[in-house]
CSV table of C-alpha atoms in Angstrom, one decimal:
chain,number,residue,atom,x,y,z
A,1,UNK,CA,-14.1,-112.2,36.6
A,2,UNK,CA,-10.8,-111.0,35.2
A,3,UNK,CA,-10.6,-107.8,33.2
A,4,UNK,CA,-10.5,-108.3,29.4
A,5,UNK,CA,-7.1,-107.8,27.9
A,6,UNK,CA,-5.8,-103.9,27.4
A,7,UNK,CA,-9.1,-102.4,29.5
A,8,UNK,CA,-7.8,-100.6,32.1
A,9,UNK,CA,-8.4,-101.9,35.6
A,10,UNK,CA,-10.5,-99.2,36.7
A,11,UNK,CA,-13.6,-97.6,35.2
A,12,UNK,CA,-13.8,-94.3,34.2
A,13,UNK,CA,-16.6,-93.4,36.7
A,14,UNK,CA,-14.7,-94.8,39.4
A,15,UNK,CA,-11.5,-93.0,39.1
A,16,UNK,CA,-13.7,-89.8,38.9
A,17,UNK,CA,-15.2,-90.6,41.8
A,18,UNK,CA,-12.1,-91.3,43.6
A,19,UNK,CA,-10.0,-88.0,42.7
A,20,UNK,CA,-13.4,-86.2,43.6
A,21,UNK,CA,-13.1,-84.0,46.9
A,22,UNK,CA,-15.6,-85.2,49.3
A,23,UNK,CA,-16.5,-81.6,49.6
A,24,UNK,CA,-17.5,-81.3,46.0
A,25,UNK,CA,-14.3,-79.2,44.3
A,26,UNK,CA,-14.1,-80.0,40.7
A,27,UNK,CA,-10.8,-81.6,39.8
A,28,UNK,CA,-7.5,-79.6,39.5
A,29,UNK,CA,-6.9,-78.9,35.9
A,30,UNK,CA,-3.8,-77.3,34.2
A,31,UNK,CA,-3.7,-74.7,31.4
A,32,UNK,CA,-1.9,-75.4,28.5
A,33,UNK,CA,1.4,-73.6,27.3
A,34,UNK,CA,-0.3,-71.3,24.5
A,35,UNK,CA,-2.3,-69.8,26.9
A,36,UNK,CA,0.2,-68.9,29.4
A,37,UNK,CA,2.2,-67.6,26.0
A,38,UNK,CA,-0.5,-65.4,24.9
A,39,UNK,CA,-1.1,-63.7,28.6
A,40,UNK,CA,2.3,-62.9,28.8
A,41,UNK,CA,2.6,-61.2,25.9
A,42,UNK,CA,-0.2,-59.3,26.2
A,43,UNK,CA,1.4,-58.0,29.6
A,44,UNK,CA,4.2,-57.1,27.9
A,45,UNK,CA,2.5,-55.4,24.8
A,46,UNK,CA,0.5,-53.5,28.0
A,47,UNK,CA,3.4,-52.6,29.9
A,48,UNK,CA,5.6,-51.1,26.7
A,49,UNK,CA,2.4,-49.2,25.5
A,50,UNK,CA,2.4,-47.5,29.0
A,51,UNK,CA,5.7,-46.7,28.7
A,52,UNK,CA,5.7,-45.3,25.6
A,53,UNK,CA,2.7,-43.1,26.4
A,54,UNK,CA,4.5,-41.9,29.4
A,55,UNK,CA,8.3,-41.8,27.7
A,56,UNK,CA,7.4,-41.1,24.5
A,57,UNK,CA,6.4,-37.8,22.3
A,58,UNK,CA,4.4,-37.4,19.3
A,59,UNK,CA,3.9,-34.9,16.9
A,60,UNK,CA,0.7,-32.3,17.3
A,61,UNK,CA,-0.3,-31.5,14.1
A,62,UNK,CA,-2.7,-28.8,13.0
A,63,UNK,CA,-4.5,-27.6,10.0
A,64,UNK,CA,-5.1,-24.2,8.1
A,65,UNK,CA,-6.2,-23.4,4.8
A,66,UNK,CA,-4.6,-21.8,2.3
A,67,UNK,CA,-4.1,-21.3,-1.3
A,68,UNK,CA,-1.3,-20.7,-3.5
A,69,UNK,CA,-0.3,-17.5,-5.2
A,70,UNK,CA,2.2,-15.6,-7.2
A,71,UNK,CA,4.9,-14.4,-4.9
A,72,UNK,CA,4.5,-11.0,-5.9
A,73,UNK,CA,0.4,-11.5,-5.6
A,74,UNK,CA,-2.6,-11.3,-7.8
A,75,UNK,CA,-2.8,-8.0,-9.6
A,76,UNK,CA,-6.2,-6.6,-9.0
A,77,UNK,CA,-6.9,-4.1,-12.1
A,78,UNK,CA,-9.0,-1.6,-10.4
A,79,UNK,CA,-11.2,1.4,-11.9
A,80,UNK,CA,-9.7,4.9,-11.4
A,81,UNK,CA,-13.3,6.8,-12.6
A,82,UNK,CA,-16.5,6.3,-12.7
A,83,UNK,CA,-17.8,5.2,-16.3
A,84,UNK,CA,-19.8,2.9,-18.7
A,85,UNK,CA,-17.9,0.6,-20.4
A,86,UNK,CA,-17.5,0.8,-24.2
A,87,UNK,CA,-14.9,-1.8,-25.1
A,88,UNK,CA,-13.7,-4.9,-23.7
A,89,UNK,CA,-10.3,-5.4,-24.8
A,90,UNK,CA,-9.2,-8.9,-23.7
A,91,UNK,CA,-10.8,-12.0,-22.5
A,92,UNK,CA,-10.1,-14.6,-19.6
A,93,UNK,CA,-7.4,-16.7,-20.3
A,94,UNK,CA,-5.9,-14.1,-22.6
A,95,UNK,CA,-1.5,-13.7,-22.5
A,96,UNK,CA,-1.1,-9.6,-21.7
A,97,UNK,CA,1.8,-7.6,-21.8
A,98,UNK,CA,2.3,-4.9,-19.7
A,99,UNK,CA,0.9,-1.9,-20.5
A,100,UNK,CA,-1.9,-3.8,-22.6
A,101,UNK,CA,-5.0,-2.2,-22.4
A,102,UNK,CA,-8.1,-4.4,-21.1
A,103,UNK,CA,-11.0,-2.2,-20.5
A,104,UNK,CA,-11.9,1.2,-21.8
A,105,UNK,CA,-14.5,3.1,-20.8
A,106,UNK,CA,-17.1,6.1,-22.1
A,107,UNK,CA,-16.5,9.4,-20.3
A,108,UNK,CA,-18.4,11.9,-22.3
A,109,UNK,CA,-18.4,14.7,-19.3
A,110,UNK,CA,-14.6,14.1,-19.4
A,111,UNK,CA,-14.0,14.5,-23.4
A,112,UNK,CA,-16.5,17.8,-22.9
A,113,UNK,CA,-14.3,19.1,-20.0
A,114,UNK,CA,-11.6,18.9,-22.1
A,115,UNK,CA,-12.4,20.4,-24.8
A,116,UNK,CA,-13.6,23.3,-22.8
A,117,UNK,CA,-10.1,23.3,-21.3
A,118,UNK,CA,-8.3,23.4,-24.9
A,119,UNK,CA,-10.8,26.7,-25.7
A,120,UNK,CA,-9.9,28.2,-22.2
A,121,UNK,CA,-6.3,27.4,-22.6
A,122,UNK,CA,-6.0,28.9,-26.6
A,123,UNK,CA,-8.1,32.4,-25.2
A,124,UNK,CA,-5.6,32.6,-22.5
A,125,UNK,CA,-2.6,31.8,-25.1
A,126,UNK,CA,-4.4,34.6,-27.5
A,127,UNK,CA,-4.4,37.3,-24.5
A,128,UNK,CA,-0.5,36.5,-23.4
A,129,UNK,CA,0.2,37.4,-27.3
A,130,UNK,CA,-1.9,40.6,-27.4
A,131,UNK,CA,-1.1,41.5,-24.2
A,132,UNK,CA,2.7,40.8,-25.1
A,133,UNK,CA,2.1,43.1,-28.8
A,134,UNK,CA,-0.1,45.7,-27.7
A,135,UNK,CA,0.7,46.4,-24.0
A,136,UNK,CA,4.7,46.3,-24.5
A,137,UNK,CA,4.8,49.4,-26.8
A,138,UNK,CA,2.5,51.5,-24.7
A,139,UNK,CA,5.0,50.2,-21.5
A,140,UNK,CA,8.0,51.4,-23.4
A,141,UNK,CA,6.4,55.1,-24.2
A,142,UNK,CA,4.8,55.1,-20.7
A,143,UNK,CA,8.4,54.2,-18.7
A,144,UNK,CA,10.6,56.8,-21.7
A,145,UNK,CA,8.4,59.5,-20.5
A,146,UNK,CA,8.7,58.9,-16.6
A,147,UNK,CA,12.3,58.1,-17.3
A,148,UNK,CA,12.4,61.9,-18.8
A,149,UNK,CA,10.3,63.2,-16.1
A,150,UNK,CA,13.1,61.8,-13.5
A,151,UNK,CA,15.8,62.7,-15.1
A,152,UNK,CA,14.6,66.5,-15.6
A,153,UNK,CA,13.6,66.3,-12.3
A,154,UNK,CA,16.7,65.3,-11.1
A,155,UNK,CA,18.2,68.2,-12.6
A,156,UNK,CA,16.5,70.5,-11.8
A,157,UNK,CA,16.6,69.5,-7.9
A,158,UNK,CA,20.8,69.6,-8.7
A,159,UNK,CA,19.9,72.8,-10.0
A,160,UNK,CA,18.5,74.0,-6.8
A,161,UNK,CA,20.5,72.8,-4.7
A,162,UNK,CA,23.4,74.8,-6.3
A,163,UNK,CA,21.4,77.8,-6.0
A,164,UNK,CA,20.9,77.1,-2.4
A,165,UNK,CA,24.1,76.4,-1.5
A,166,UNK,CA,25.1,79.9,-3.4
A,167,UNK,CA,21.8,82.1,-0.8
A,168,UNK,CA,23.6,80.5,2.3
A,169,UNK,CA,27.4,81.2,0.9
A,170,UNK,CA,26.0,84.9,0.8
A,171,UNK,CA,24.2,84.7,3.8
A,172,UNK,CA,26.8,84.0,5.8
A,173,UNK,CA,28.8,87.0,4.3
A,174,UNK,CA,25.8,89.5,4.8
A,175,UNK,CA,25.6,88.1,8.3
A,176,UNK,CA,29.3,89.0,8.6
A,177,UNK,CA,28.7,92.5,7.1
A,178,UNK,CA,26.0,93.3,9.5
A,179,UNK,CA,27.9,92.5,12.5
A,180,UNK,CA,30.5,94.9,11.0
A,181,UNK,CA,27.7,97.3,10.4
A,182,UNK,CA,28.6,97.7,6.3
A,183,UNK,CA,24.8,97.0,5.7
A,184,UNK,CA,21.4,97.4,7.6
A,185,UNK,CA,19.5,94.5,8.8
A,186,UNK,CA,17.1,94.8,5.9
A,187,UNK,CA,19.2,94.0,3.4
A,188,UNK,CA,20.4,90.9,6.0
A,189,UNK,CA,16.7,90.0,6.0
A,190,UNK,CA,16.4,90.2,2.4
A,191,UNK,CA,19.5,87.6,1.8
A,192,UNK,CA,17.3,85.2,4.5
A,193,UNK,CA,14.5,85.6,3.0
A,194,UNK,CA,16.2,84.5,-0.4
A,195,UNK,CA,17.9,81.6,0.8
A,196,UNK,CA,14.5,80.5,2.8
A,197,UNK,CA,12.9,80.5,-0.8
A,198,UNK,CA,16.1,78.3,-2.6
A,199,UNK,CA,15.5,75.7,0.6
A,200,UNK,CA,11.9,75.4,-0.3
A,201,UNK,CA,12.6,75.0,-3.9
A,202,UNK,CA,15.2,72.1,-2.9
A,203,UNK,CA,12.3,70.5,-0.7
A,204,UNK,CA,10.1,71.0,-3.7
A,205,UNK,CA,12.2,69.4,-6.3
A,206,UNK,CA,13.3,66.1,-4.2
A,207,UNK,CA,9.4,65.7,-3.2
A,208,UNK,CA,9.0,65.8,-7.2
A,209,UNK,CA,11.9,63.8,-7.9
A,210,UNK,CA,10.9,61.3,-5.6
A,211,UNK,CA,7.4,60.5,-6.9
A,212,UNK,CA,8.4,60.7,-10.1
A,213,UNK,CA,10.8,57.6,-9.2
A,214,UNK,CA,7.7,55.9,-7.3
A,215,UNK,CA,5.7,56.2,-10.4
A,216,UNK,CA,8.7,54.8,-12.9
A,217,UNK,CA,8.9,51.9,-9.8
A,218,UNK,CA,4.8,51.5,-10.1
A,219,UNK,CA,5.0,51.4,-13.6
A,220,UNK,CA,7.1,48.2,-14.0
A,221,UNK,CA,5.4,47.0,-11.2
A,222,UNK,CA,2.2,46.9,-12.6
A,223,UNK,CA,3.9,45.7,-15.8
A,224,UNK,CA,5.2,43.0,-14.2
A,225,UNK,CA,2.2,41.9,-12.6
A,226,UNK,CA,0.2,42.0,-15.5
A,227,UNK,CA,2.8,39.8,-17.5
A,228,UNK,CA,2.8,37.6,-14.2
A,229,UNK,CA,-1.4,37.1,-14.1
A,230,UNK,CA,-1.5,36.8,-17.8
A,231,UNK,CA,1.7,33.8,-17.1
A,232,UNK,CA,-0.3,32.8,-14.6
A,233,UNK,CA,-3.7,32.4,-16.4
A,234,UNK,CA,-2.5,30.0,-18.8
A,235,UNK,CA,-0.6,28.1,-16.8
A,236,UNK,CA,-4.1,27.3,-14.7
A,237,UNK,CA,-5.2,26.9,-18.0
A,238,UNK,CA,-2.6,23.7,-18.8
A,239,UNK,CA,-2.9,22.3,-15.4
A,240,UNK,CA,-6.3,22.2,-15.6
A,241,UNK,CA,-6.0,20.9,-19.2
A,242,UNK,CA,-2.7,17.8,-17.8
A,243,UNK,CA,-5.4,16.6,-14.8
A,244,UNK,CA,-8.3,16.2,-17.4
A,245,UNK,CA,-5.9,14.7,-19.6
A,246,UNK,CA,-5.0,12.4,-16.6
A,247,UNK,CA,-8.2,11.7,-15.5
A,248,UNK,CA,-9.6,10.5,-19.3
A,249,UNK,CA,-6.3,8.3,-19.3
A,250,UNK,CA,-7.5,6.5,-16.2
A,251,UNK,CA,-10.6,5.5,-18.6
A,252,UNK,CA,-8.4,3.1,-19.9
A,253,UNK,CA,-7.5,0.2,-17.7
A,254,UNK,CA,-4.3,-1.8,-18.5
A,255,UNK,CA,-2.4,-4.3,-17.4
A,256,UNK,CA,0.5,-3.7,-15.3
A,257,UNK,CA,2.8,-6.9,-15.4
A,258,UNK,CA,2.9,-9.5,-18.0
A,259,UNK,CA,0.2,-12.2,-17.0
A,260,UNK,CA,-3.0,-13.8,-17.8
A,261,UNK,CA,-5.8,-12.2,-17.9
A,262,UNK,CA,-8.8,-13.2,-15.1
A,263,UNK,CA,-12.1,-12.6,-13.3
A,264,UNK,CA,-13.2,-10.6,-15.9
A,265,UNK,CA,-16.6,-11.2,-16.4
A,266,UNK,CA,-18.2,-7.1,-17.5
A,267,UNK,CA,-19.2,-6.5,-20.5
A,268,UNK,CA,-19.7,-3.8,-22.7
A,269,UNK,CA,-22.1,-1.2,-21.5
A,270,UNK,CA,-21.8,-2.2,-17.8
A,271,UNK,CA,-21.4,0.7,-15.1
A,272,UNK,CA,-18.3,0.9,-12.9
A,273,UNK,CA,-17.7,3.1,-10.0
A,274,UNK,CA,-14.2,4.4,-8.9
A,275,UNK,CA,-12.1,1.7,-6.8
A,276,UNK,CA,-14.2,-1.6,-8.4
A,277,UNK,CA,-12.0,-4.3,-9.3
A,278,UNK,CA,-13.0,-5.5,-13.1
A,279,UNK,CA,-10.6,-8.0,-13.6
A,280,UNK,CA,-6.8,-9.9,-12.5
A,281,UNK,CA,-4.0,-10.5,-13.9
A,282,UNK,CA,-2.4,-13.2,-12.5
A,283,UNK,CA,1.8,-12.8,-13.5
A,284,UNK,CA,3.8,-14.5,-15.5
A,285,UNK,CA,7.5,-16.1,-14.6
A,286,UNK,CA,6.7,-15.5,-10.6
A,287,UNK,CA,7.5,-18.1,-8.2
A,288,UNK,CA,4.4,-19.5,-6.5
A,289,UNK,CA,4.1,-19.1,-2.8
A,290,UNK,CA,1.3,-20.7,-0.1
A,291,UNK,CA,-0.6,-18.0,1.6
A,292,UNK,CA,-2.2,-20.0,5.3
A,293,UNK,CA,-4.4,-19.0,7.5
A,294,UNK,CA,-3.5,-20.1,11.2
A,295,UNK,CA,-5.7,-20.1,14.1
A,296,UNK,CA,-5.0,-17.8,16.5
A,297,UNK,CA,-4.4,-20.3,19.2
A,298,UNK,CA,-2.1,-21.9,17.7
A,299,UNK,CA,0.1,-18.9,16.6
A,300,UNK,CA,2.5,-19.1,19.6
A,301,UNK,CA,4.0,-22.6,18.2
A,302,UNK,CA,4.5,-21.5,14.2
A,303,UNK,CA,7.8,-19.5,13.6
A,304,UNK,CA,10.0,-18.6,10.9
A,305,UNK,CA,11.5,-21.7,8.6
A,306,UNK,CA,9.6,-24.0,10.4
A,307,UNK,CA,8.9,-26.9,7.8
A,308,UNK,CA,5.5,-27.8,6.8
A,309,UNK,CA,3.3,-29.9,4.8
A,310,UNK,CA,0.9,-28.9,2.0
A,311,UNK,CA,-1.8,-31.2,0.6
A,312,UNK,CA,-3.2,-30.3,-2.5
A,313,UNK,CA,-7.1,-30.7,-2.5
A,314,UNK,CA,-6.8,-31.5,-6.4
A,315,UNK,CA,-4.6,-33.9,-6.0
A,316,UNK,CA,-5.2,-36.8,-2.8
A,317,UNK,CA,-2.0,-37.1,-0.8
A,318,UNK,CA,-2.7,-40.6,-0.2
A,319,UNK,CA,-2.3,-41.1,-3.2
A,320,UNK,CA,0.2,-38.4,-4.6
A,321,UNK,CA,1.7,-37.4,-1.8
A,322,UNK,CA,2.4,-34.0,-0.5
A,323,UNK,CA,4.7,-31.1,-1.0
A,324,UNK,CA,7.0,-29.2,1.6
A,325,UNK,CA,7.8,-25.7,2.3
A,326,UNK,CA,9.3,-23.6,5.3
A,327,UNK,CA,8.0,-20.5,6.7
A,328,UNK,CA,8.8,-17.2,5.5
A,329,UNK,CA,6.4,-14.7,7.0
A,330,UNK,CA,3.6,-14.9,10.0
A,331,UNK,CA,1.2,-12.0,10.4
A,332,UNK,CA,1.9,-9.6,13.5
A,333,UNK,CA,-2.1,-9.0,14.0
A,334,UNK,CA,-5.1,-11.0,13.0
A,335,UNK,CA,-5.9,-11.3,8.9
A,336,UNK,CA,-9.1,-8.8,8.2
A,337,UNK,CA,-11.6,-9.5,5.6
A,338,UNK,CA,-9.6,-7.8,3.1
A,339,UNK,CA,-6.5,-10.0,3.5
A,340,UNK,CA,-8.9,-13.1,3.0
A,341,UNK,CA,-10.1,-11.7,-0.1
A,342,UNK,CA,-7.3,-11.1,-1.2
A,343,UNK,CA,-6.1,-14.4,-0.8
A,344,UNK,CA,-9.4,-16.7,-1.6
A,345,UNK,CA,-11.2,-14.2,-3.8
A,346,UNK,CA,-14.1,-14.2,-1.2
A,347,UNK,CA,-14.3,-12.0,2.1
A,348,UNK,CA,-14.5,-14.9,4.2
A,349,UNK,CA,-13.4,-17.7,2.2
A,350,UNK,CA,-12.7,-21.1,4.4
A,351,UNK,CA,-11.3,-18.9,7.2
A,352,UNK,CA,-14.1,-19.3,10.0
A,353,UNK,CA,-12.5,-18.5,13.1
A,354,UNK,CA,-10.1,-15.2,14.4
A,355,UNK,CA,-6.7,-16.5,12.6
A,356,UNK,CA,-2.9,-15.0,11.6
A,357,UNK,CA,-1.7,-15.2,7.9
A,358,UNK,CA,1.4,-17.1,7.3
A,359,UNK,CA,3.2,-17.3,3.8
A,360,UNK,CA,4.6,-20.4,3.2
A,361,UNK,CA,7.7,-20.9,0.1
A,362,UNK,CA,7.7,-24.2,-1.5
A,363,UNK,CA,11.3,-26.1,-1.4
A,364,UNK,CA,12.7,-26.2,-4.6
A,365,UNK,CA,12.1,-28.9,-7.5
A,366,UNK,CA,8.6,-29.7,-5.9
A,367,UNK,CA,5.3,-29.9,-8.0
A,368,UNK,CA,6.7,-29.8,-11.6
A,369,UNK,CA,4.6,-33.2,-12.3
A,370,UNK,CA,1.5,-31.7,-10.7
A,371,UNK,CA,1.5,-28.9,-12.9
A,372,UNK,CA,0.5,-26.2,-10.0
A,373,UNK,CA,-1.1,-22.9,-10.9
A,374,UNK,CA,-2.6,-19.7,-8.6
A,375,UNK,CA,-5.9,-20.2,-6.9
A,376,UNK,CA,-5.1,-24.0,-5.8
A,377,UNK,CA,-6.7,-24.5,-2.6
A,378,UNK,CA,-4.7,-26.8,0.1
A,379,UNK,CA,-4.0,-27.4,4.2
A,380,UNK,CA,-1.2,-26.4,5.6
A,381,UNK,CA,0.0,-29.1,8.3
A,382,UNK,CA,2.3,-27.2,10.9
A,383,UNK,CA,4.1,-29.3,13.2
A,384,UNK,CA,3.3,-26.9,16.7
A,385,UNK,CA,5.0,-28.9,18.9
A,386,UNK,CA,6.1,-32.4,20.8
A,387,UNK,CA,3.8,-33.6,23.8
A,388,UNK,CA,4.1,-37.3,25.7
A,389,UNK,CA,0.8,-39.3,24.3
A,390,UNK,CA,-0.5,-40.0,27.8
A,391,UNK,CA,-0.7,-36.0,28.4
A,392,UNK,CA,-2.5,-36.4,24.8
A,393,UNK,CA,-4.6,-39.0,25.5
A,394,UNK,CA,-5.8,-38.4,28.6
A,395,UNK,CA,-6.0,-34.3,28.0
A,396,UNK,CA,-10.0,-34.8,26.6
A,397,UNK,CA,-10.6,-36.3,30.4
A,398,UNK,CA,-9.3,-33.8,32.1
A,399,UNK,CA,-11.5,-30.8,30.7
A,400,UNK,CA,-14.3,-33.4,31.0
A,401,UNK,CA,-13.9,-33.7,35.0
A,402,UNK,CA,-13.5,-29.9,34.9
């Protein structure tokens, strides 16, 4: 029987059967073009991706926190004695001026010392002037009479030394006399024995004349040195007075820049012990600088006006971006706890591990719309260096195999 009109002339089954491999391999098919398309450009996404990671270099980026601060710093206001406090001056928040007084506080053993000083210092004072009266007068009899002593002493040793001078001229002329045999040798002995006698008297008279001078010398020593201990006495007596003076002033704790007053939190009545801070002030009109803390494995990589970015933790950087700064300053030796209080307010703060402080200065006209202000918190993203991504990638397997 003929096939119908437009059916093809074999079946479906048969041609199957025909193209069929007697030993049972399906039929040959070929893939389409988009699938060939997508292979190949997978191969060549593959292929550029391990190039780049062997070619190319990315950033490595790490972290530190920091904070921002006036550039001159926070100034701690710190108490000089130890005291109860009796007036609180200003308030947190509060505009101060330099030399505006904050805190004062109750020394009563001070006031008491000092009065005692003012008595000590007025008997001293009262001494000097009797001293001064009374002693001067007596000085001035005491030296006229050893000045006349001297003076008749010195005369009367001229005197003697005249007459000596006359025994020996006549001496020599009896001596002369008895070698001529005019007169006897007692009457030689006689002149000897006279101008023996007018040495002695000259031996005498400068031994008198010469105490006599040590005793004028003594006596306006001793003069002297009483107007010296009774100088001396009261100026003890003022020093003594200026440091007590000093030490009361230290009572009062002012401000030492123009700022805004903050951390104070004592009241009136609380006890503070010499060296406790009470209270910051926070300066006015001073240029606001990042203070970082980098770890200390990273320190090698961060130098001097390296750039960097800040994020603000107040204000998301995905969303409001982030500010930039250079490098003015990394730390020669590890930050201690006091540097880290310093900086956070806290010994610690967000520092956890052995790290080097770095300050950071922001590039001008940044911020103004973000209204910044000290105490801020924010990280720090230093740039340390380039490395190729496949030494990046493939760094975490090789401590692994280690």
């Amino acid at each position: 029987m003929p096939a119908p009109a437009g059916a093809p002339l074999f079946r479906q089954e048969a041609l199957e059967a025909y193209l069929r491999d007697r030993n049972g391999r399906e039929i040959l098919r070929v893939s389409p073009l988009w699938s060939w398309t997508v292979t190949v450009t997978l191969a060549c996404l593959l292929a550029a991706a391990l190039a780049f990671a062997f070619l190319g270099k990315v950033d490595v980026i790490e972290k530190g926190p920091g904070i921002l601060r006036p550039q001159g710093g926070v100034r701690l206001l710190s108490a000089q004695a130890e005291g109860v406090i009796s007036q609180v001056l200003a308030r947190t928040g509060d505009p101060v001026k330099a030399g505006d007084p904050i805190l004062r506080l109750e020394a009563p053993q001070l006031k008491g010392a000092i009065q005692e000083a003012d008595l000590t210092l007025a008997a001293h004072v009262r001494e000097q002037a009797e001293v001064a009266d009374n002693q001067a007068s007596l000085f001035a009899q005491q030296r006229a009479m050893a000045q006349v002593r001297v003076e008749h002493l010195e005369r009367e040793t001229a005197s003697f030394l005249r007459t000596r001078d006359r025994a020996a001229d006549q001496l020599s002329a009896q001596r002369e006399l008895h070698r001529q045999g005019l007169i006897s040798r007692m009457e030689m002995l006689d002149h000897e024995n006279r101008f023996d006698a007018a040495q002695r008297d000259v031996a005498s008279g400068e031994s008198e004349l010469s105490r006599a001078r040590q005793e004028l010398a003594m006596l306006e020593t001793q003069r002297r040195q009483q107007v010296w201990q009774q100088k001396t006495g009261v100026a003890l007596a003022q020093a003594r007075r200026v440091s007590l003076e000093h030490r009361l002033g230290q009572t009062l704790i002012a401000s030492p820049v123009d700022g805004i007053v903050d951390g104070l939190v004592l009241r009136a009545g609380d006890l503070v012990s010499p060296g406790a801070v009470t209270a910051k002030v926070i300066p006015l009109g001073t240029p606001l600088r990042v203070i970082a803390f980098l770890r200390e494995k990273d320190r090698a990589f961060v130098r001097e006006t390296d750039p960097v970015t800040l994020e603000l933790a107040q204000y998301p950087h995905a969303e409001f971006g982030t500010l930039k700064g250079q490098v003015v300053r990394v730390g020669t030796d590890l930050a201690g706890p006091a540097e880290i209080q310093e900086a956070f307010g806290v010994p610690e703060g967000p520092v956890a591990s052995p790290s080097f402080r770095v300050e950071i200065q922001l590039d001008p006209g940044q911020g103004n719309q973000w209204n910044l202000r000290s105490g801020m918190l924010l990280e720090a993203r230093f740039t340390l260096r380039r490395q190729r991504l496949a030494a990046l990638v493939l760094d975490p397997l090789r401590r692994w195999l280690r």
